[in-house]
PDB file of C-alpha atoms in Angstrom:
ATOM      1  CA  MET A   1      73.286 101.915  92.360  1.00 33.00           C
ATOM      2  CA  SER A   2      76.126 100.478  94.907  1.00 45.00           C
ATOM      3  CA  TYR A   3      76.114  98.809  98.674  1.00 51.00           C
ATOM      4  CA  LEU A   4      78.458  99.980 100.842  1.00 61.00           C
ATOM      5  CA  ASP A   5      78.707 100.388 104.799  1.00 77.00           C
ATOM      6  CA  PHE A   6      79.773 104.012 103.878  1.00 85.00           C
ATOM      7  CA  GLU A   7      80.650 104.342 108.470  1.00 90.00           C
ATOM      8  CA  LYS A   8      83.610 102.489 107.384  1.00 93.00           C
ATOM      9  CA  VAL A   9      84.605 104.915 104.816  1.00 93.00           C
ATOM     10  CA  VAL A  10      83.848 107.819 106.953  1.00 94.00           C
ATOM     11  CA  SER A  11      86.178 106.242 109.655  1.00 96.00           C
ATOM     12  CA  PHE A  12      88.896 105.510 107.079  1.00 97.00           C
ATOM     13  CA  TYR A  13      88.499 109.279 106.119  1.00 96.00           C
ATOM     14  CA  SER A  14      89.380 110.497 109.629  1.00 97.00           C
ATOM     15  CA  LYS A  15      92.597 108.548 110.239  1.00 98.00           C
ATOM     16  CA  ALA A  16      93.798 109.596 107.353  1.00 98.00           C
ATOM     17  CA  THR A  17      93.063 113.033 107.277  1.00 97.00           C
ATOM     18  CA  LYS A  18      93.984 113.331 110.797  1.00 97.00           C
ATOM     19  CA  LYS A  19      98.095 111.940 109.443  1.00 97.00           C
ATOM     20  CA  GLY A  20      97.926 114.397 106.572  1.00 97.00           C
ATOM     21  CA  PHE A  21      96.749 112.845 103.742  1.00 98.00           C
ATOM     22  CA  SER A  22      94.299 114.420 101.185  1.00 97.00           C
ATOM     23  CA  PRO A  23      91.735 112.969  99.822  1.00 97.00           C
ATOM     24  CA  PHE A  24      92.107 112.021  95.623  1.00 96.00           C
ATOM     25  CA  PHE A  25      89.134 111.741  93.791  1.00 92.00           C
ATOM     26  CA  VAL A  26      89.435 111.124  89.658  1.00 90.00           C
ATOM     27  CA  PRO A  27      86.561 109.732  87.396  1.00 87.00           C
ATOM     28  CA  ALA A  28      87.407 105.825  86.568  1.00 86.00           C
ATOM     29  CA  LEU A  29      88.199 106.581  82.823  1.00 83.00           C
ATOM     30  CA  GLU A  30      91.792 107.857  82.173  1.00 79.00           C
ATOM     31  CA  ARG A  31      92.844 109.472  78.864  1.00 76.00           C
ATOM     32  CA  THR A  32      95.251 106.617  77.625  1.00 75.00           C
ATOM     33  CA  GLU A  33      98.412 107.397  74.787  1.00 67.00           C
ATOM     34  CA  GLY A  34      97.726 103.595  73.420  1.00 62.00           C
ATOM     35  CA  PRO A  35      95.337 100.434  73.323  1.00 58.00           C
ATOM     36  CA  THR A  36      96.887  99.672  76.855  1.00 60.00           C
ATOM     37  CA  GLY A  37      94.930  97.287  79.827  1.00 60.00           C
ATOM     38  CA  ASN A  38      90.646  97.316  79.861  1.00 66.00           C
ATOM     39  CA  PHE A  39      90.385 100.469  76.963  1.00 71.00           C
ATOM     40  CA  PHE A  40      87.092 102.316  75.737  1.00 73.00           C
ATOM     41  CA  LEU A  41      87.505 104.431  72.151  1.00 75.00           C
ATOM     42  CA  ASP A  42      85.120 107.428  72.397  1.00 74.00           C
ATOM     43  CA  ARG A  43      83.135 108.794  69.922  1.00 80.00           C
ATOM     44  CA  LYS A  44      86.133 111.218  68.958  1.00 81.00           C
ATOM     45  CA  GLY A  45      88.266 108.589  68.588  1.00 77.00           C
ATOM     46  CA  ASN A  46      90.245 108.949  71.949  1.00 80.00           C
ATOM     47  CA  LEU A  47      91.700 106.361  74.053  1.00 82.00           C
ATOM     48  CA  PHE A  48      90.626 105.688  77.823  1.00 81.00           C
ATOM     49  CA  SER A  49      91.410 103.007  80.005  1.00 82.00           C
ATOM     50  CA  ILE A  50      89.189 102.015  82.714  1.00 84.00           C
ATOM     51  CA  ARG A  51      91.692 102.430  86.070  1.00 88.00           C
ATOM     52  CA  GLU A  52      92.397  98.607  87.023  1.00 86.00           C
ATOM     53  CA  ASP A  53      94.685  99.510  89.937  1.00 88.00           C
ATOM     54  CA  PHE A  54      95.182 103.070  92.115  1.00 92.00           C
ATOM     55  CA  THR A  55      99.169 103.117  92.401  1.00 92.00           C
ATOM     56  CA  LYS A  56      99.292 103.366  88.402  1.00 87.00           C
ATOM     57  CA  THR A  57      96.528 106.447  88.536  1.00 90.00           C
ATOM     58  CA  VAL A  58      97.849 108.358  91.235  1.00 94.00           C
ATOM     59  CA  LEU A  59     101.591 107.938  90.145  1.00 92.00           C
ATOM     60  CA  ASN A  60     100.610 108.896  86.505  1.00 87.00           C
ATOM     61  CA  HIS A  61      98.304 112.357  88.370  1.00 89.00           C
ATOM     62  CA  ARG A  62     101.112 113.122  89.806  1.00 93.00           C
ATOM     63  CA  LYS A  63     103.452 113.227  86.999  1.00 90.00           C
ATOM     64  CA  ARG A  64     101.073 115.608  85.342  1.00 88.00           C
ATOM     65  CA  TYR A  65     100.611 117.879  88.120  1.00 90.00           C
ATOM     66  CA  SER A  66     102.778 117.822  91.138  1.00 89.00           C
ATOM     67  CA  PRO A  67     106.320 116.176  89.506  1.00 91.00           C
ATOM     68  CA  ASP A  68     108.402 117.400  91.881  1.00 90.00           C
ATOM     69  CA  SER A  69     106.516 116.918  95.426  1.00 92.00           C
ATOM     70  CA  GLN A  70     105.768 114.886  97.846  1.00 92.00           C
ATOM     71  CA  ILE A  71     101.931 112.912  97.520  1.00 95.00           C
ATOM     72  CA  LYS A  72      99.796 111.411 100.170  1.00 97.00           C
ATOM     73  CA  VAL A  73      96.265 110.764  99.082  1.00 98.00           C
ATOM     74  CA  TRP A  74      93.743 108.749 100.366  1.00 98.00           C
ATOM     75  CA  TYR A  75      90.544 107.285  98.074  1.00 97.00           C
ATOM     76  CA  ALA A  76      87.710 105.744  98.396  1.00 94.00           C
ATOM     77  CA  ASP A  77      86.479 103.883  95.211  1.00 92.00           C
ATOM     78  CA  PHE A  78      86.064 101.120  92.712  1.00 91.00           C
ATOM     79  CA  VAL A  79      88.877  99.127  90.799  1.00 91.00           C
ATOM     80  CA  TYR A  80      87.319  97.106  87.395  1.00 88.00           C
ATOM     81  CA  ARG A  81      89.390  93.732  86.364  1.00 82.00           C
ATOM     82  CA  TYR A  82      87.799  91.532  83.990  1.00 80.00           C
ATOM     83  CA  SER A  83      86.570  87.779  86.006  1.00 80.00           C
ATOM     84  CA  GLY A  84      86.851  85.835  82.557  1.00 81.00           C
ATOM     85  CA  SER A  85      84.445  87.921  79.972  1.00 82.00           C
ATOM     86  CA  ASP A  86      82.875  89.926  83.348  1.00 85.00           C
ATOM     87  CA  LEU A  87      83.920  93.274  84.193  1.00 82.00           C
ATOM     88  CA  VAL A  88      84.085  92.961  87.555  1.00 86.00           C
ATOM     89  CA  ALA A  89      83.991  95.984  90.385  1.00 88.00           C
ATOM     90  CA  GLU A  90      85.967  95.909  93.135  1.00 89.00           C
ATOM     91  CA  TYR A  91      85.291  98.881  96.157  1.00 92.00           C
ATOM     92  CA  GLN A  92      88.855  99.502  97.742  1.00 94.00           C
ATOM     93  CA  LEU A  93      89.577 102.171 100.638  1.00 96.00           C
ATOM     94  CA  GLY A  94      93.853 102.967  99.965  1.00 97.00           C
ATOM     95  CA  LEU A  95      96.691 105.562 100.859  1.00 98.00           C
ATOM     96  CA  GLU A  96      99.560 106.096  98.463  1.00 98.00           C
ATOM     97  CA  LYS A  97     102.319 108.005  99.288  1.00 98.00           C
ATOM     98  CA  VAL A  98     105.196 109.494  96.824  1.00 97.00           C
ATOM     99  CA  PRO A  99     108.192 108.877  96.426  1.00 96.00           C
ATOM    100  CA  ARG A 100     108.985 107.069  99.615  1.00 96.00           C
ATOM    101  CA  ASN A 101     111.825 108.676 101.822  1.00 95.00           C
ATOM    102  CA  SER A 102     111.602 106.596 104.230  1.00 96.00           C
ATOM    103  CA  LEU A 103     110.611 103.314 105.995  1.00 97.00           C
ATOM    104  CA  ASP A 104     108.717 105.196 108.378  1.00 97.00           C
ATOM    105  CA  ASP A 105     106.997 106.750 105.536  1.00 98.00           C
ATOM    106  CA  SER A 106     105.841 102.822 105.115  1.00 98.00           C
ATOM    107  CA  LEU A 107     104.663 102.276 108.628  1.00 98.00           C
ATOM    108  CA  GLU A 108     102.567 105.472 108.220  1.00 98.00           C
ATOM    109  CA  VAL A 109     100.440 103.987 106.115  1.00 98.00           C
ATOM    110  CA  LEU A 110     100.656 100.152 107.376  1.00 98.00           C
ATOM    111  CA  GLU A 111      99.490 101.713 110.623  1.00 98.00           C
ATOM    112  CA  ILE A 112      96.766 103.319 109.240  1.00 98.00           C
ATOM    113  CA  ILE A 113      95.477  99.979 107.251  1.00 98.00           C
ATOM    114  CA  VAL A 114      96.456  98.237 110.382  1.00 98.00           C
ATOM    115  CA  GLU A 115      94.115  99.956 112.435  1.00 98.00           C
ATOM    116  CA  SER A 116      90.990 100.331 109.917  1.00 97.00           C
ATOM    117  CA  ALA A 117      91.316  96.477 109.193  1.00 97.00           C
ATOM    118  CA  SER A 118      91.193  95.791 112.926  1.00 96.00           C
ATOM    119  CA  GLU A 119      87.670  97.794 113.387  1.00 95.00           C
ATOM    120  CA  PHE A 120      86.512  97.053 109.877  1.00 95.00           C
ATOM    121  CA  PHE A 121      86.157  93.249 110.117  1.00 94.00           C
ATOM    122  CA  GLU A 122      85.303  90.756 112.795  1.00 91.00           C
ATOM    123  CA  GLY A 123      88.695  89.348 113.355  1.00 85.00           C
ATOM    124  CA  PRO A 124      90.670  88.961 114.751  1.00 94.00           C
ATOM    125  CA  VAL A 125      93.220  89.645 111.643  1.00 96.00           C
ATOM    126  CA  ILE A 126      96.695  88.314 110.832  1.00 98.00           C
ATOM    127  CA  VAL A 127      99.051  90.644 109.594  1.00 98.00           C
ATOM    128  CA  GLU A 128     101.778  88.716 107.863  1.00 97.00           C
ATOM    129  CA  ILE A 129     104.794  90.629 106.219  1.00 97.00           C
ATOM    130  CA  GLY A 130     107.600  89.823 103.885  1.00 95.00           C
ATOM    131  CA  HIS A 131     110.485  91.605 101.679  1.00 95.00           C
ATOM    132  CA  THR A 132     111.310  91.425  98.462  1.00 93.00           C
ATOM    133  CA  GLY A 133     115.077  91.656  99.242  1.00 93.00           C
ATOM    134  CA  VAL A 134     114.497  88.168 100.495  1.00 92.00           C
ATOM    135  CA  TYR A 135     114.152  87.073  96.551  1.00 87.00           C
ATOM    136  CA  GLU A 136     116.900  89.646  95.311  1.00 87.00           C
ATOM    137  CA  ASP A 137     119.866  87.924  97.699  1.00 90.00           C
ATOM    138  CA  LEU A 138     118.746  84.158  96.752  1.00 90.00           C
ATOM    139  CA  LEU A 139     118.247  84.641  92.988  1.00 90.00           C
ATOM    140  CA  LYS A 140     121.846  85.645  93.126  1.00 90.00           C
ATOM    141  CA  GLU A 141     123.207  82.379  93.575  1.00 87.00           C
ATOM    142  CA  ILE A 142     120.559  80.336  91.109  1.00 94.00           C
ATOM    143  CA  PRO A 143     121.024  80.398  87.036  1.00 94.00           C
ATOM    144  CA  LYS A 144     118.906  83.204  85.155  1.00 94.00           C
ATOM    145  CA  ASP A 145     117.092  80.589  83.247  1.00 95.00           C
ATOM    146  CA  LEU A 146     116.064  78.967  86.392  1.00 95.00           C
ATOM    147  CA  HIS A 147     114.591  82.445  87.705  1.00 92.00           C
ATOM    148  CA  GLU A 148     110.959  82.100  86.949  1.00 90.00           C
ATOM    149  CA  LYS A 149     110.881  78.085  88.292  1.00 93.00           C
ATOM    150  CA  VAL A 150     112.289  79.023  91.643  1.00 92.00           C
ATOM    151  CA  LEU A 151     110.229  82.065  92.207  1.00 90.00           C
ATOM    152  CA  ASN A 152     107.106  79.895  91.047  1.00 90.00           C
ATOM    153  CA  LEU A 153     107.678  77.109  93.376  1.00 92.00           C
ATOM    154  CA  ILE A 154     108.521  79.935  96.267  1.00 91.00           C
ATOM    155  CA  ASP A 155     105.555  81.332  95.548  1.00 89.00           C
ATOM    156  CA  THR A 156     103.952  78.248  96.567  1.00 91.00           C
ATOM    157  CA  LYS A 157     105.671  77.042  99.125  1.00 94.00           C
ATOM    158  CA  ASN A 158     106.564  74.014  97.646  1.00 95.00           C
ATOM    159  CA  LEU A 159     109.449  71.967  98.986  1.00 96.00           C
ATOM    160  CA  ALA A 160     108.537  68.606  96.915  1.00 96.00           C
ATOM    161  CA  GLU A 161     109.361  70.380  93.954  1.00 96.00           C
ATOM    162  CA  ILE A 162     112.354  72.877  94.876  1.00 96.00           C
ATOM    163  CA  GLU A 163     114.492  69.241  95.960  1.00 96.00           C
ATOM    164  CA  PHE A 164     113.483  67.588  93.365  1.00 96.00           C
ATOM    165  CA  LEU A 165     114.685  70.335  91.066  1.00 96.00           C
ATOM    166  CA  SER A 166     117.702  70.806  93.121  1.00 96.00           C
ATOM    167  CA  HIS A 167     118.384  67.135  92.646  1.00 95.00           C
ATOM    168  CA  MET A 168     117.875  67.542  88.667  1.00 94.00           C
ATOM    169  CA  LYS A 169     119.666  70.554  88.203  1.00 94.00           C
ATOM    170  CA  LYS A 170     122.712  69.973  90.334  1.00 95.00           C
ATOM    171  CA  ILE A 171     122.404  73.032  92.104  1.00 94.00           C
ATOM    172  CA  ASP A 172     122.367  73.998  95.732  1.00 95.00           C
ATOM    173  CA  LEU A 173     118.572  75.525  96.597  1.00 96.00           C
ATOM    174  CA  SER A 174     118.916  74.640 100.680  1.00 95.00           C
ATOM    175  CA  ARG A 175     118.916  78.528 100.943  1.00 94.00           C
ATOM    176  CA  VAL A 176     115.675  78.527  99.123  1.00 94.00           C
ATOM    177  CA  GLU A 177     114.177  75.348 100.874  1.00 96.00           C
ATOM    178  CA  LYS A 178     115.134  77.615 104.514  1.00 95.00           C
ATOM    179  CA  ILE A 179     113.263  80.288 103.549  1.00 94.00           C
ATOM    180  CA  ILE A 180     110.328  78.300 102.703  1.00 95.00           C
ATOM    181  CA  GLU A 181     110.710  75.898 105.660  1.00 96.00           C
ATOM    182  CA  ASP A 182     110.988  79.494 107.865  1.00 95.00           C
ATOM    183  CA  SER A 183     107.120  80.670 106.273  1.00 95.00           C
ATOM    184  CA  ILE A 184     106.016  77.622 107.235  1.00 95.00           C
ATOM    185  CA  TYR A 185     107.085  76.247 110.808  1.00 96.00           C
ATOM    186  CA  ARG A 186     108.410  79.438 112.113  1.00 96.00           C
ATOM    187  CA  ARG A 187     106.582  82.519 111.544  1.00 97.00           C
ATOM    188  CA  SER A 188     107.012  84.900 114.584  1.00 97.00           C
ATOM    189  CA  PRO A 189     108.842  87.852 114.231  1.00 97.00           C
ATOM    190  CA  GLU A 190     111.075  86.088 117.355  1.00 96.00           C
ATOM    191  CA  HIS A 191     112.632  84.171 114.712  1.00 96.00           C
ATOM    192  CA  LEU A 192     113.586  86.967 112.574  1.00 96.00           C
ATOM    193  CA  LYS A 193     117.044  87.166 114.155  1.00 92.00           C
ATOM    194  CA  THR A 194     118.079  83.639 113.345  1.00 92.00           C
ATOM    195  CA  MET A 195     116.774  83.742 109.878  1.00 93.00           C
ATOM    196  CA  ASP A 196     119.380  83.512 106.795  1.00 91.00           C
ATOM    197  CA  LEU A 197     118.416  87.285 105.694  1.00 94.00           C
ATOM    198  CA  PRO A 198     120.944  89.786 104.470  1.00 94.00           C
ATOM    199  CA  LEU A 199     120.881  93.019 106.820  1.00 96.00           C
ATOM    200  CA  SER A 200     118.679  95.692 105.109  1.00 95.00           C
ATOM    201  CA  VAL A 201     116.128  93.157 104.749  1.00 96.00           C
ATOM    202  CA  ARG A 202     116.210  91.907 108.628  1.00 97.00           C
ATOM    203  CA  GLU A 203     116.255  95.471 110.326  1.00 97.00           C
ATOM    204  CA  ASP A 204     113.547  96.360 107.985  1.00 97.00           C
ATOM    205  CA  LEU A 205     110.718  93.530 109.551  1.00 98.00           C
ATOM    206  CA  LEU A 206     111.862  93.967 112.511  1.00 98.00           C
ATOM    207  CA  SER A 207     111.711  97.350 112.724  1.00 98.00           C
ATOM    208  CA  ALA A 208     108.204  96.365 110.981  1.00 98.00           C
ATOM    209  CA  SER A 209     107.210  94.143 113.448  1.00 98.00           C
ATOM    210  CA  SER A 210     107.979  95.824 116.681  1.00 98.00           C
ATOM    211  CA  PHE A 211     106.213  98.784 115.634  1.00 98.00           C
ATOM    212  CA  LEU A 212     102.898  96.899 114.988  1.00 98.00           C
ATOM    213  CA  GLN A 213     102.980  94.660 117.668  1.00 97.00           C
ATOM    214  CA  GLU A 214     103.424  98.047 120.213  1.00 97.00           C
ATOM    215  CA  LYS A 215     100.933  99.933 118.585  1.00 97.00           C
ATOM    216  CA  PHE A 216      98.372  96.812 117.842  1.00 97.00           C
ATOM    217  CA  PRO A 217      98.998  93.985 120.914  1.00 95.00           C
ATOM    218  CA  THR A 218      96.313  92.030 119.881  1.00 93.00           C
ATOM    219  CA  VAL A 219      96.946  92.047 116.023  1.00 96.00           C
ATOM    220  CA  SER A 220      98.680  88.659 115.272  1.00 97.00           C
ATOM    221  CA  VAL A 221     102.136  89.626 113.291  1.00 98.00           C
ATOM    222  CA  GLU A 222     103.236  86.741 110.933  1.00 98.00           C
ATOM    223  CA  ILE A 223     106.620  86.441 108.563  1.00 97.00           C
ATOM    224  CA  ASP A 224     106.195  85.608 105.559  1.00 96.00           C
ATOM    225  CA  LEU A 225     109.500  85.250 102.944  1.00 93.00           C
ATOM    226  CA  THR A 226     107.348  83.896  99.998  1.00 91.00           C
ATOM    227  CA  LEU A 227     104.818  86.961  99.894  1.00 85.00           C
ATOM    228  CA  ALA A 228     104.592  89.141  96.931  1.00 58.00           C
ATOM    229  CA  ARG A 229     107.227  87.931  94.972  1.00 54.00           C
ATOM    230  CA  THR A 230     105.051  87.654  92.190  1.00 52.00           C
ATOM    231  CA  ILE A 231     104.192  91.555  91.552  1.00 53.00           C
ATOM    232  CA  GLU A 232     107.099  93.576  89.602  1.00 62.00           C
ATOM    233  CA  GLU A 233     106.184  96.479  91.458  1.00 85.00           C
ATOM    234  CA  TYR A 234     106.812  95.683  94.541  1.00 90.00           C
ATOM    235  CA  CYS A 235     110.075  96.311  96.447  1.00 91.00           C
ATOM    236  CA  GLY A 236     111.033  96.245 100.240  1.00 94.00           C
ATOM    237  CA  LEU A 237     108.571  96.157 102.655  1.00 96.00           C
ATOM    238  CA  ILE A 238     105.438  94.412 101.866  1.00 96.00           C
ATOM    239  CA  PHE A 239     102.321  93.263 104.090  1.00 96.00           C
ATOM    240  CA  THR A 240      98.810  90.914 103.784  1.00 96.00           C
ATOM    241  CA  ILE A 241      96.398  91.226 105.912  1.00 97.00           C
ATOM    242  CA  TYR A 242      93.495  88.259 106.472  1.00 96.00           C
ATOM    243  CA  ASP A 243      91.006  88.343 108.895  1.00 96.00           C
ATOM    244  CA  THR A 244      90.277  84.678 110.350  1.00 95.00           C
ATOM    245  CA  SER A 245      86.550  85.151 110.988  1.00 93.00           C
ATOM    246  CA  SER A 246      85.695  84.792 107.302  1.00 92.00           C
ATOM    247  CA  SER A 247      89.156  83.379 106.160  1.00 92.00           C
ATOM    248  CA  ARG A 248      89.729  85.448 104.005  1.00 93.00           C
ATOM    249  CA  LEU A 249      92.343  88.603 102.018  1.00 95.00           C
ATOM    250  CA  VAL A 250      91.020  91.512 103.057  1.00 96.00           C
ATOM    251  CA  ALA A 251      93.972  94.228 102.435  1.00 96.00           C
ATOM    252  CA  ALA A 252      97.304  94.375 101.170  1.00 95.00           C
ATOM    253  CA  GLY A 253     100.568  96.721  99.897  1.00 95.00           C
ATOM    254  CA  GLY A 254     103.687  97.755 100.379  1.00 95.00           C
ATOM    255  CA  GLU A 255     106.528  99.530  99.474  1.00 96.00           C
ATOM    256  CA  TYR A 256     107.071  99.683  95.564  1.00 94.00           C
ATOM    257  CA  THR A 257     108.870 101.080  92.210  1.00 92.00           C
ATOM    258  CA  VAL A 258     106.994 102.070  89.223  1.00 88.00           C
ATOM    259  CA  ASN A 259     109.445 103.565  86.066  1.00 84.00           C
ATOM    260  CA  GLY A 260     111.924 104.300  88.975  1.00 86.00           C
ATOM    261  CA  GLU A 261     109.581 106.503  91.338  1.00 89.00           C
ATOM    262  CA  LYS A 262     109.555 104.743  94.851  1.00 94.00           C
ATOM    263  CA  GLY A 263     106.767 104.560  96.717  1.00 96.00           C
ATOM    264  CA  VAL A 264     104.201 103.146  99.434  1.00 97.00           C
ATOM    265  CA  GLY A 265     100.051 102.472  99.816  1.00 96.00           C
ATOM    266  CA  GLY A 266      97.926  99.825 100.975  1.00 97.00           C
ATOM    267  CA  SER A 267      94.586  98.655  99.826  1.00 96.00           C
ATOM    268  CA  ILE A 268      91.611  97.530 101.961  1.00 97.00           C
ATOM    269  CA  PHE A 269      89.545  95.361 100.073  1.00 94.00           C
ATOM    270  CA  LEU A 270      85.488  96.071 101.031  1.00 89.00           C
ATOM    271  CA  GLU A 271      82.473  94.062  99.578  1.00 70.00           C
ATOM    272  CA  GLY A 272      80.852  97.181  97.407  1.00 49.00           C
ATOM    273  CA  LYS A 273      79.421  96.060  94.232  1.00 44.00           C
ATOM    274  CA  THR A 274      77.781  97.843  91.290  1.00 40.00           C
ATOM    275  CA  CYS A 275      73.998  97.154  89.729  1.00 39.00           C
TER     276      CYS A 275
END
């Protein structure tokens, strides 16, 4: 049995349908070729994996049934992940658009997610936007054996450790320090024009922030160049949304590349639960 505010589901469905997104409802168990992730063996010896992430489920479905066409889908269902020894269900509302052809595809997804989050939560909400191109550019100047270390320090905004690493390894990490400082102290989109960023990254962030500020004047838009670098699938514009009334993350998403397939998606995290 589940407990959930289905008025939110209906509202999300309405917004997504108006933009041409079709419903996507598939079983939580999916046939798999090998024991990857959370998997189960049925009585006939077939392997099934349980849904951990909607993006991969959507991509697998498209690969089987419509590999040559763009799909736009919305979903409302549970994903399942282990927390310690317990399998925990989290209810998500979300969108996927594959393939992603332009920034407009990303802004379409972002608009529906932000509009819904603003409506669903007490707020006000903060939308943080970033771009994975920041890290791709920074790593060109850093030895490969230090990539993981540096990325972890960016992820945690650890300026002290960056300075220590720079001193110990005798390498220039001043650009990394500047990115972290900008993400702490200069988060307003008005600072984008003075940030040391690749041109394409700056243009994407300027377009996205201007779009959000025009569409949602009551929503706070902030730039965080340290966002989501640990998620390898993300590739391009990315975002997170926080509800200030509850001080928690309520939505996230962005552009990604999985097995060479470019797409964009976003999810809203609701407090549904199973019993």
